[in-house]
PDB file of C-alpha atoms in Angstrom:
ATOM      1  CA  GLU A 908      86.181  61.243-242.044  1.00  0.00           C
ATOM      2  CA  ALA A 909      83.742  60.717-239.454  1.00  0.00           C
ATOM      3  CA  GLY A 910      81.424  58.287-240.062  1.00  0.00           C
ATOM      4  CA  VAL A 911      77.402  58.358-240.308  1.00  0.00           C
ATOM      5  CA  THR A 912      76.410  60.035-236.422  1.00  0.00           C
ATOM      6  CA  GLN A 913      72.385  60.071-235.212  1.00  0.00           C
ATOM      7  CA  PHE A 914      71.299  61.783-232.749  1.00  0.00           C
ATOM      8  CA  PRO A 915      69.542  60.944-230.353  1.00  0.00           C
ATOM      9  CA  SER A 916      70.994  58.127-228.763  1.00  0.00           C
ATOM     10  CA  HIS A 917      68.329  56.906-226.780  1.00  0.00           C
ATOM     11  CA  SER A 918      64.679  58.041-226.866  1.00  0.00           C
ATOM     12  CA  VAL A 919      61.819  57.316-224.489  1.00  0.00           C
ATOM     13  CA  ILE A 920      58.568  58.549-225.080  1.00  0.00           C
ATOM     14  CA  GLU A 921      54.644  57.918-224.159  1.00  0.00           C
ATOM     15  CA  LYS A 922      52.350  56.779-226.488  1.00  0.00           C
ATOM     16  CA  GLY A 923      50.862  58.985-228.336  1.00  0.00           C
ATOM     17  CA  GLN A 924      53.937  61.103-228.153  1.00  0.00           C
ATOM     18  CA  THR A 925      55.748  62.225-230.998  1.00  0.00           C
ATOM     19  CA  VAL A 926      59.993  61.752-231.515  1.00  0.00           C
ATOM     20  CA  THR A 927      62.086  62.736-234.999  1.00  0.00           C
ATOM     21  CA  LEU A 928      65.214  60.589-235.100  1.00  0.00           C
ATOM     22  CA  ARG A 929      67.599  62.504-237.513  1.00  0.00           C
ATOM     23  CA  CYS A 930      70.607  60.531-239.064  1.00  0.00           C
ATOM     24  CA  ASP A 931      73.895  62.547-240.887  1.00  0.00           C
ATOM     25  CA  PRO A 932      75.287  60.500-243.600  1.00  0.00           C
ATOM     26  CA  ILE A 933      79.391  59.913-243.990  1.00  0.00           C
ATOM     27  CA  SER A 934      79.736  63.694-246.510  1.00  0.00           C
ATOM     28  CA  GLY A 935      79.364  62.958-250.123  1.00  0.00           C
ATOM     29  CA  HIS A 936      77.032  59.790-249.752  1.00  0.00           C
ATOM     30  CA  ASP A 937      74.414  60.016-252.041  1.00  0.00           C
ATOM     31  CA  ASN A 938      72.770  56.962-251.060  1.00  0.00           C
ATOM     32  CA  LEU A 939      70.895  57.077-247.426  1.00  0.00           C
ATOM     33  CA  TYR A 940      68.898  54.023-246.005  1.00  0.00           C
ATOM     34  CA  TRP A 941      67.296  54.086-242.699  1.00  0.00           C
ATOM     35  CA  TYR A 942      66.563  50.583-241.042  1.00  0.00           C
ATOM     36  CA  ARG A 943      64.604  49.396-237.532  1.00  0.00           C
ATOM     37  CA  ARG A 944      64.919  46.021-236.000  1.00  0.00           C
ATOM     38  CA  VAL A 945      62.550  45.394-233.138  1.00  0.00           C
ATOM     39  CA  MET A 946      63.833  42.974-230.224  1.00  0.00           C
ATOM     40  CA  GLY A 947      63.741  39.849-230.925  1.00  0.00           C
ATOM     41  CA  LYS A 948      63.597  40.226-234.912  1.00  0.00           C
ATOM     42  CA  GLU A 949      65.839  40.754-237.963  1.00  0.00           C
ATOM     43  CA  ILE A 950      67.052  44.012-239.353  1.00  0.00           C
ATOM     44  CA  LYS A 951      64.132  45.499-241.069  1.00  0.00           C
ATOM     45  CA  PHE A 952      64.785  47.669-244.405  1.00  0.00           C
ATOM     46  CA  LEU A 953      62.458  51.262-244.266  1.00  0.00           C
ATOM     47  CA  LEU A 954      63.634  52.992-246.406  1.00  0.00           C
ATOM     48  CA  HIS A 955      65.825  54.358-249.138  1.00  0.00           C
ATOM     49  CA  PHE A 956      67.502  58.059-250.196  1.00  0.00           C
ATOM     50  CA  VAL A 957      68.693  59.007-252.846  1.00  0.00           C
ATOM     51  CA  LYS A 958      70.036  62.745-252.254  1.00  0.00           C
ATOM     52  CA  GLU A 959      66.320  64.185-251.097  1.00  0.00           C
ATOM     53  CA  SER A 960      63.808  61.974-253.504  1.00  0.00           C
ATOM     54  CA  LYS A 961      63.037  58.548-251.686  1.00  0.00           C
ATOM     55  CA  GLN A 962      64.170  55.481-253.986  1.00  0.00           C
ATOM     56  CA  ASP A 963      62.412  52.956-252.134  1.00  0.00           C
ATOM     57  CA  GLU A 964      60.066  53.581-249.623  1.00  0.00           C
ATOM     58  CA  SER A 965      58.343  49.750-249.046  1.00  0.00           C
ATOM     59  CA  GLY A 966      59.159  49.599-245.918  1.00  0.00           C
ATOM     60  CA  MET A 967      57.700  52.588-244.237  1.00  0.00           C
ATOM     61  CA  PRO A 968      55.785  50.249-241.689  1.00  0.00           C
ATOM     62  CA  ASN A 969      52.536  53.031-242.143  1.00  0.00           C
ATOM     63  CA  ASN A 970      51.823  56.558-242.250  1.00  0.00           C
ATOM     64  CA  ARG A 971      52.719  57.429-238.901  1.00  0.00           C
ATOM     65  CA  PHE A 972      55.946  57.397-240.025  1.00  0.00           C
ATOM     66  CA  LEU A 973      58.053  60.487-241.917  1.00  0.00           C
ATOM     67  CA  ALA A 974      61.302  60.259-243.677  1.00  0.00           C
ATOM     68  CA  GLU A 975      62.687  63.573-245.358  1.00  0.00           C
ATOM     69  CA  ARG A 976      65.387  64.380-246.781  1.00  0.00           C
ATOM     70  CA  THR A 977      65.906  67.948-247.144  1.00  0.00           C
ATOM     71  CA  GLY A 978      68.618  69.294-248.979  1.00  0.00           C
ATOM     72  CA  GLY A 979      70.469  65.466-249.452  1.00  0.00           C
ATOM     73  CA  THR A 980      72.441  65.873-247.027  1.00  0.00           C
ATOM     74  CA  TYR A 981      70.764  64.584-243.331  1.00  0.00           C
ATOM     75  CA  SER A 982      67.325  63.004-243.276  1.00  0.00           C
ATOM     76  CA  THR A 983      64.690  62.518-240.417  1.00  0.00           C
ATOM     77  CA  LEU A 984      62.478  60.235-239.565  1.00  0.00           C
ATOM     78  CA  LYS A 985      59.288  61.499-237.599  1.00  0.00           C
ATOM     79  CA  VAL A 986      57.175  59.011-236.113  1.00  0.00           C
ATOM     80  CA  GLN A 987      53.572  60.796-234.748  1.00  0.00           C
ATOM     81  CA  PRO A 988      51.549  59.478-233.677  1.00  0.00           C
ATOM     82  CA  ALA A 989      54.370  56.778-231.219  1.00  0.00           C
ATOM     83  CA  GLU A 990      51.996  53.277-230.811  1.00  0.00           C
ATOM     84  CA  LEU A 991      54.365  50.532-228.661  1.00  0.00           C
ATOM     85  CA  GLU A 992      55.351  48.343-231.037  1.00  0.00           C
ATOM     86  CA  ASP A 993      57.455  51.173-232.638  1.00  0.00           C
ATOM     87  CA  SER A 994      60.421  50.592-229.694  1.00  0.00           C
ATOM     88  CA  GLY A 995      63.427  49.184-231.492  1.00  0.00           C
ATOM     89  CA  VAL A 996      66.845  50.421-232.205  1.00  0.00           C
ATOM     90  CA  TYR A 997      66.271  52.854-235.637  1.00  0.00           C
ATOM     91  CA  PHE A 998      69.721  52.670-237.728  1.00  0.00           C
ATOM     92  CA  CYS A 999      70.436  55.023-240.965  1.00  0.00           C
ATOM     93  CA  ALA A1000      73.417  53.910-243.243  1.00  0.00           C
ATOM     94  CA  SER A1001      75.305  55.338-246.183  1.00  0.00           C
ATOM     95  CA  SER A1002      76.605  54.522-249.478  1.00  0.00           C
ATOM     96  CA  LEU A1003      79.036  55.988-252.376  1.00  0.00           C
ATOM     97  CA  ARG A1004      78.354  52.466-253.966  1.00  0.00           C
ATOM     98  CA  SER A1005      75.005  51.049-252.993  1.00  0.00           C
ATOM     99  CA  TYR A1006      76.886  47.821-252.029  1.00  0.00           C
ATOM    100  CA  GLU A1007      78.805  49.400-249.186  1.00  0.00           C
ATOM    101  CA  GLN A1008      76.954  50.633-246.908  1.00  0.00           C
ATOM    102  CA  TYR A1009      78.018  52.227-243.061  1.00  0.00           C
ATOM    103  CA  PHE A1010      75.872  52.111-241.113  1.00  0.00           C
ATOM    104  CA  GLY A1011      75.388  54.299-237.924  1.00  0.00           C
ATOM    105  CA  PRO A1012      75.119  53.746-234.438  1.00  0.00           C
ATOM    106  CA  GLY A1013      71.866  53.514-234.156  1.00  0.00           C
ATOM    107  CA  THR A1014      68.823  55.018-231.822  1.00  0.00           C
ATOM    108  CA  ARG A1015      67.220  53.069-229.602  1.00  0.00           C
ATOM    109  CA  LEU A1016      63.722  54.236-229.427  1.00  0.00           C
ATOM    110  CA  THR A1017      61.493  52.948-226.160  1.00  0.00           C
ATOM    111  CA  VAL A1018      57.288  53.693-226.404  1.00  0.00           C
ATOM    112  CA  THR A1019      56.006  53.445-223.218  1.00  0.00           C
TER     113      THR A1019
ATOM    114  CA  GLY B 820      58.620  36.892-250.933  1.00  0.00           C
ATOM    115  CA  GLN B 821      61.484  37.164-249.241  1.00  0.00           C
ATOM    116  CA  ASN B 822      62.821  34.467-246.653  1.00  0.00           C
ATOM    117  CA  ILE B 823      66.316  35.347-245.868  1.00  0.00           C
ATOM    118  CA  ASP B 824      67.490  31.906-243.315  1.00  0.00           C
ATOM    119  CA  GLN B 825      70.448  31.687-241.193  1.00  0.00           C
ATOM    120  CA  PRO B 826      71.370  29.768-238.079  1.00  0.00           C
ATOM    121  CA  THR B 827      70.740  31.340-235.275  1.00  0.00           C
ATOM    122  CA  GLU B 828      73.406  30.263-232.711  1.00  0.00           C
ATOM    123  CA  MET B 829      76.706  28.845-233.058  1.00  0.00           C
ATOM    124  CA  THR B 830      79.895  27.926-230.452  1.00  0.00           C
ATOM    125  CA  ALA B 831      83.458  27.014-231.921  1.00  0.00           C
ATOM    126  CA  THR B 832      86.728  27.333-230.314  1.00  0.00           C
ATOM    127  CA  GLU B 833      89.392  29.915-230.640  1.00  0.00           C
ATOM    128  CA  GLY B 834      91.638  28.999-233.399  1.00  0.00           C
ATOM    129  CA  ALA B 835      89.160  26.579-234.737  1.00  0.00           C
ATOM    130  CA  ILE B 836      87.111  27.586-238.600  1.00  0.00           C
ATOM    131  CA  VAL B 837      83.773  28.212-238.939  1.00  0.00           C
ATOM    132  CA  GLN B 838      81.359  28.586-241.376  1.00  0.00           C
ATOM    133  CA  ILE B 839      78.304  30.392-241.475  1.00  0.00           C
ATOM    134  CA  ASN B 840      75.609  29.645-243.759  1.00  0.00           C
ATOM    135  CA  CYS B 841      72.492  31.501-245.230  1.00  0.00           C
ATOM    136  CA  THR B 842      69.801  30.534-247.794  1.00  0.00           C
ATOM    137  CA  TYR B 843      67.434  32.807-249.097  1.00  0.00           C
ATOM    138  CA  GLN B 844      64.291  33.022-251.372  1.00  0.00           C
ATOM    139  CA  THR B 845      63.813  36.342-253.300  1.00  0.00           C
ATOM    140  CA  SER B 846      61.995  37.904-256.364  1.00  0.00           C
ATOM    141  CA  GLY B 847      65.325  39.950-257.386  1.00  0.00           C
ATOM    142  CA  PHE B 848      68.719  39.680-256.970  1.00  0.00           C
ATOM    143  CA  ASN B 849      71.703  42.686-256.880  1.00  0.00           C
ATOM    144  CA  GLY B 850      73.955  41.177-254.377  1.00  0.00           C
ATOM    145  CA  LEU B 851      74.601  39.184-251.250  1.00  0.00           C
ATOM    146  CA  PHE B 852      75.971  40.580-247.826  1.00  0.00           C
ATOM    147  CA  TRP B 853      77.063  39.359-244.716  1.00  0.00           C
ATOM    148  CA  TYR B 854      77.856  42.451-241.595  1.00  0.00           C
ATOM    149  CA  GLN B 855      79.397  41.534-238.476  1.00  0.00           C
ATOM    150  CA  GLN B 856      77.231  43.287-234.938  1.00  0.00           C
ATOM    151  CA  HIS B 857      78.772  42.926-231.273  1.00  0.00           C
ATOM    152  CA  ALA B 858      75.915  43.692-228.961  1.00  0.00           C
ATOM    153  CA  GLY B 859      75.221  47.306-228.325  1.00  0.00           C
ATOM    154  CA  GLU B 860      76.913  48.078-232.026  1.00  0.00           C
ATOM    155  CA  ALA B 861      75.779  49.306-235.554  1.00  0.00           C
ATOM    156  CA  PRO B 862      76.612  46.600-238.170  1.00  0.00           C
ATOM    157  CA  THR B 863      79.727  46.480-239.669  1.00  0.00           C
ATOM    158  CA  PHE B 864      80.500  45.421-243.508  1.00  0.00           C
ATOM    159  CA  LEU B 865      81.933  42.116-243.866  1.00  0.00           C
ATOM    160  CA  SER B 866      81.721  41.266-247.807  1.00  0.00           C
ATOM    161  CA  TYR B 867      79.511  41.968-250.975  1.00  0.00           C
ATOM    162  CA  ASN B 868      78.960  38.796-253.500  1.00  0.00           C
ATOM    163  CA  VAL B 869      77.126  39.662-256.988  1.00  0.00           C
ATOM    164  CA  LEU B 870      78.950  36.669-258.449  1.00  0.00           C
ATOM    165  CA  ASP B 871      79.546  32.737-257.921  1.00  0.00           C
ATOM    166  CA  GLY B 872      82.308  31.942-256.177  1.00  0.00           C
ATOM    167  CA  LEU B 873      84.516  32.815-253.514  1.00  0.00           C
ATOM    168  CA  GLU B 874      85.933  35.751-252.193  1.00  0.00           C
ATOM    169  CA  GLU B 875      88.470  35.614-249.459  1.00  0.00           C
ATOM    170  CA  LYS B 876      89.748  39.033-247.020  1.00  0.00           C
ATOM    171  CA  GLY B 877      92.345  37.860-244.767  1.00  0.00           C
ATOM    172  CA  ARG B 878      90.604  35.708-241.817  1.00  0.00           C
ATOM    173  CA  PHE B 879      87.131  35.867-243.549  1.00  0.00           C
ATOM    174  CA  SER B 880      86.351  34.429-246.921  1.00  0.00           C
ATOM    175  CA  SER B 881      82.210  34.866-248.620  1.00  0.00           C
ATOM    176  CA  PHE B 882      80.523  32.096-250.753  1.00  0.00           C
ATOM    177  CA  LEU B 883      77.426  32.665-253.386  1.00  0.00           C
ATOM    178  CA  SER B 884      75.738  30.048-255.809  1.00  0.00           C
ATOM    179  CA  ARG B 885      72.942  32.096-256.797  1.00  0.00           C
ATOM    180  CA  SER B 886      71.307  29.142-259.035  1.00  0.00           C
ATOM    181  CA  LYS B 887      70.994  27.528-255.061  1.00  0.00           C
ATOM    182  CA  GLY B 888      70.005  30.414-253.370  1.00  0.00           C
ATOM    183  CA  TYR B 889      73.012  29.678-251.024  1.00  0.00           C
ATOM    184  CA  SER B 890      75.867  31.810-249.418  1.00  0.00           C
ATOM    185  CA  TYR B 891      78.462  31.071-246.266  1.00  0.00           C
ATOM    186  CA  LEU B 892      81.079  32.914-244.366  1.00  0.00           C
ATOM    187  CA  LEU B 893      83.742  31.366-243.549  1.00  0.00           C
ATOM    188  CA  LEU B 894      85.340  32.639-240.159  1.00  0.00           C
ATOM    189  CA  LYS B 895      89.177  31.215-240.197  1.00  0.00           C
ATOM    190  CA  GLU B 896      91.418  31.671-236.933  1.00  0.00           C
ATOM    191  CA  LEU B 897      88.944  32.672-234.656  1.00  0.00           C
ATOM    192  CA  GLN B 898      89.286  34.820-231.929  1.00  0.00           C
ATOM    193  CA  MET B 899      87.805  35.759-228.893  1.00  0.00           C
ATOM    194  CA  LYS B 900      86.819  38.832-230.310  1.00  0.00           C
ATOM    195  CA  ASP B 901      84.714  37.042-233.336  1.00  0.00           C
ATOM    196  CA  SER B 902      82.225  36.328-230.820  1.00  0.00           C
ATOM    197  CA  ALA B 903      79.236  38.721-232.502  1.00  0.00           C
ATOM    198  CA  SER B 904      75.852  37.922-234.445  1.00  0.00           C
ATOM    199  CA  TYR B 905      76.648  37.528-238.291  1.00  0.00           C
ATOM    200  CA  LEU B 906      73.894  39.295-240.503  1.00  0.00           C
ATOM    201  CA  CYS B 907      72.926  37.583-244.240  1.00  0.00           C
ATOM    202  CA  ALA B 908      71.358  40.517-245.877  1.00  0.00           C
ATOM    203  CA  HIS B 909      70.248  39.828-249.356  1.00  0.00           C
ATOM    204  CA  TRP B 910      69.953  43.658-252.056  1.00  0.00           C
ATOM    205  CA  GLY B 911      67.029  43.192-254.116  1.00  0.00           C
ATOM    206  CA  ASN B 912      66.195  45.671-257.462  1.00  0.00           C
ATOM    207  CA  ASN B 913      64.649  47.873-255.686  1.00  0.00           C
ATOM    208  CA  ASN B 914      68.730  48.693-254.114  1.00  0.00           C
ATOM    209  CA  ASP B 915      66.753  47.219-250.585  1.00  0.00           C
ATOM    210  CA  MET B 916      68.281  45.388-248.103  1.00  0.00           C
ATOM    211  CA  ARG B 917      66.977  42.558-246.185  1.00  0.00           C
ATOM    212  CA  PHE B 918      68.092  41.022-243.435  1.00  0.00           C
ATOM    213  CA  GLY B 919      67.855  37.613-242.135  1.00  0.00           C
ATOM    214  CA  ALA B 920      67.520  37.219-237.870  1.00  0.00           C
ATOM    215  CA  GLY B 921      71.526  37.371-237.766  1.00  0.00           C
ATOM    216  CA  THR B 922      73.831  33.798-236.211  1.00  0.00           C
ATOM    217  CA  ARG B 923      74.755  34.302-233.091  1.00  0.00           C
ATOM    218  CA  LEU B 924      78.541  33.232-233.051  1.00  0.00           C
ATOM    219  CA  THR B 925      80.510  32.497-229.397  1.00  0.00           C
ATOM    220  CA  VAL B 926      84.023  31.844-229.824  1.00  0.00           C
ATOM    221  CA  LYS B 927      84.912  29.876-226.486  1.00  0.00           C
ATOM    222  CA  PRO B 928      88.574  29.219-225.305  1.00  0.00           C
TER     223      PRO B 928
END
């Protein structure tokens, strides 16, 4: 069974540009989560989808971040326009039952 | 508010036992998790506690006291491959997961 996959693995963009991160959860997992780890800080929750609906997006830092999960399968996280402080590793996780989340390998975003 | 506190670093010897503590102050509770994260890799699930007491799973055990807002992860018969960061995470009422900063464990021969 394939695990959670994320694309791209690395992204380097300039301040002001747009980047879209993609997450493909484990097949059949209705729950999908986005997290971010800024260097030197703890992993922070961003938001939680149940199928295509946003269950909780209280962790989204500001309106430059937009997450979507059309059709309840894969999800995208768009950052527009990117700022320097957006640099970090963005993790996606999915779960069948809420308490056992499987993490993807993460996307390392560098904004220069 | 949500404060999740755990030691920054710990060192232990191969074959020994180490206990990593985690305290939390949160406004809702659905469970307490421990994850292992090797450098440059994704966190991997270790344990989940929702009731008070000790959950044992092989060399790893996790304990929870909800009244004290306290959990620990116990690693027995340490191996060199156990060197990693161990993340304590609190699962809140909104299905949101809040992580501690992680404890970097170094296992020495």
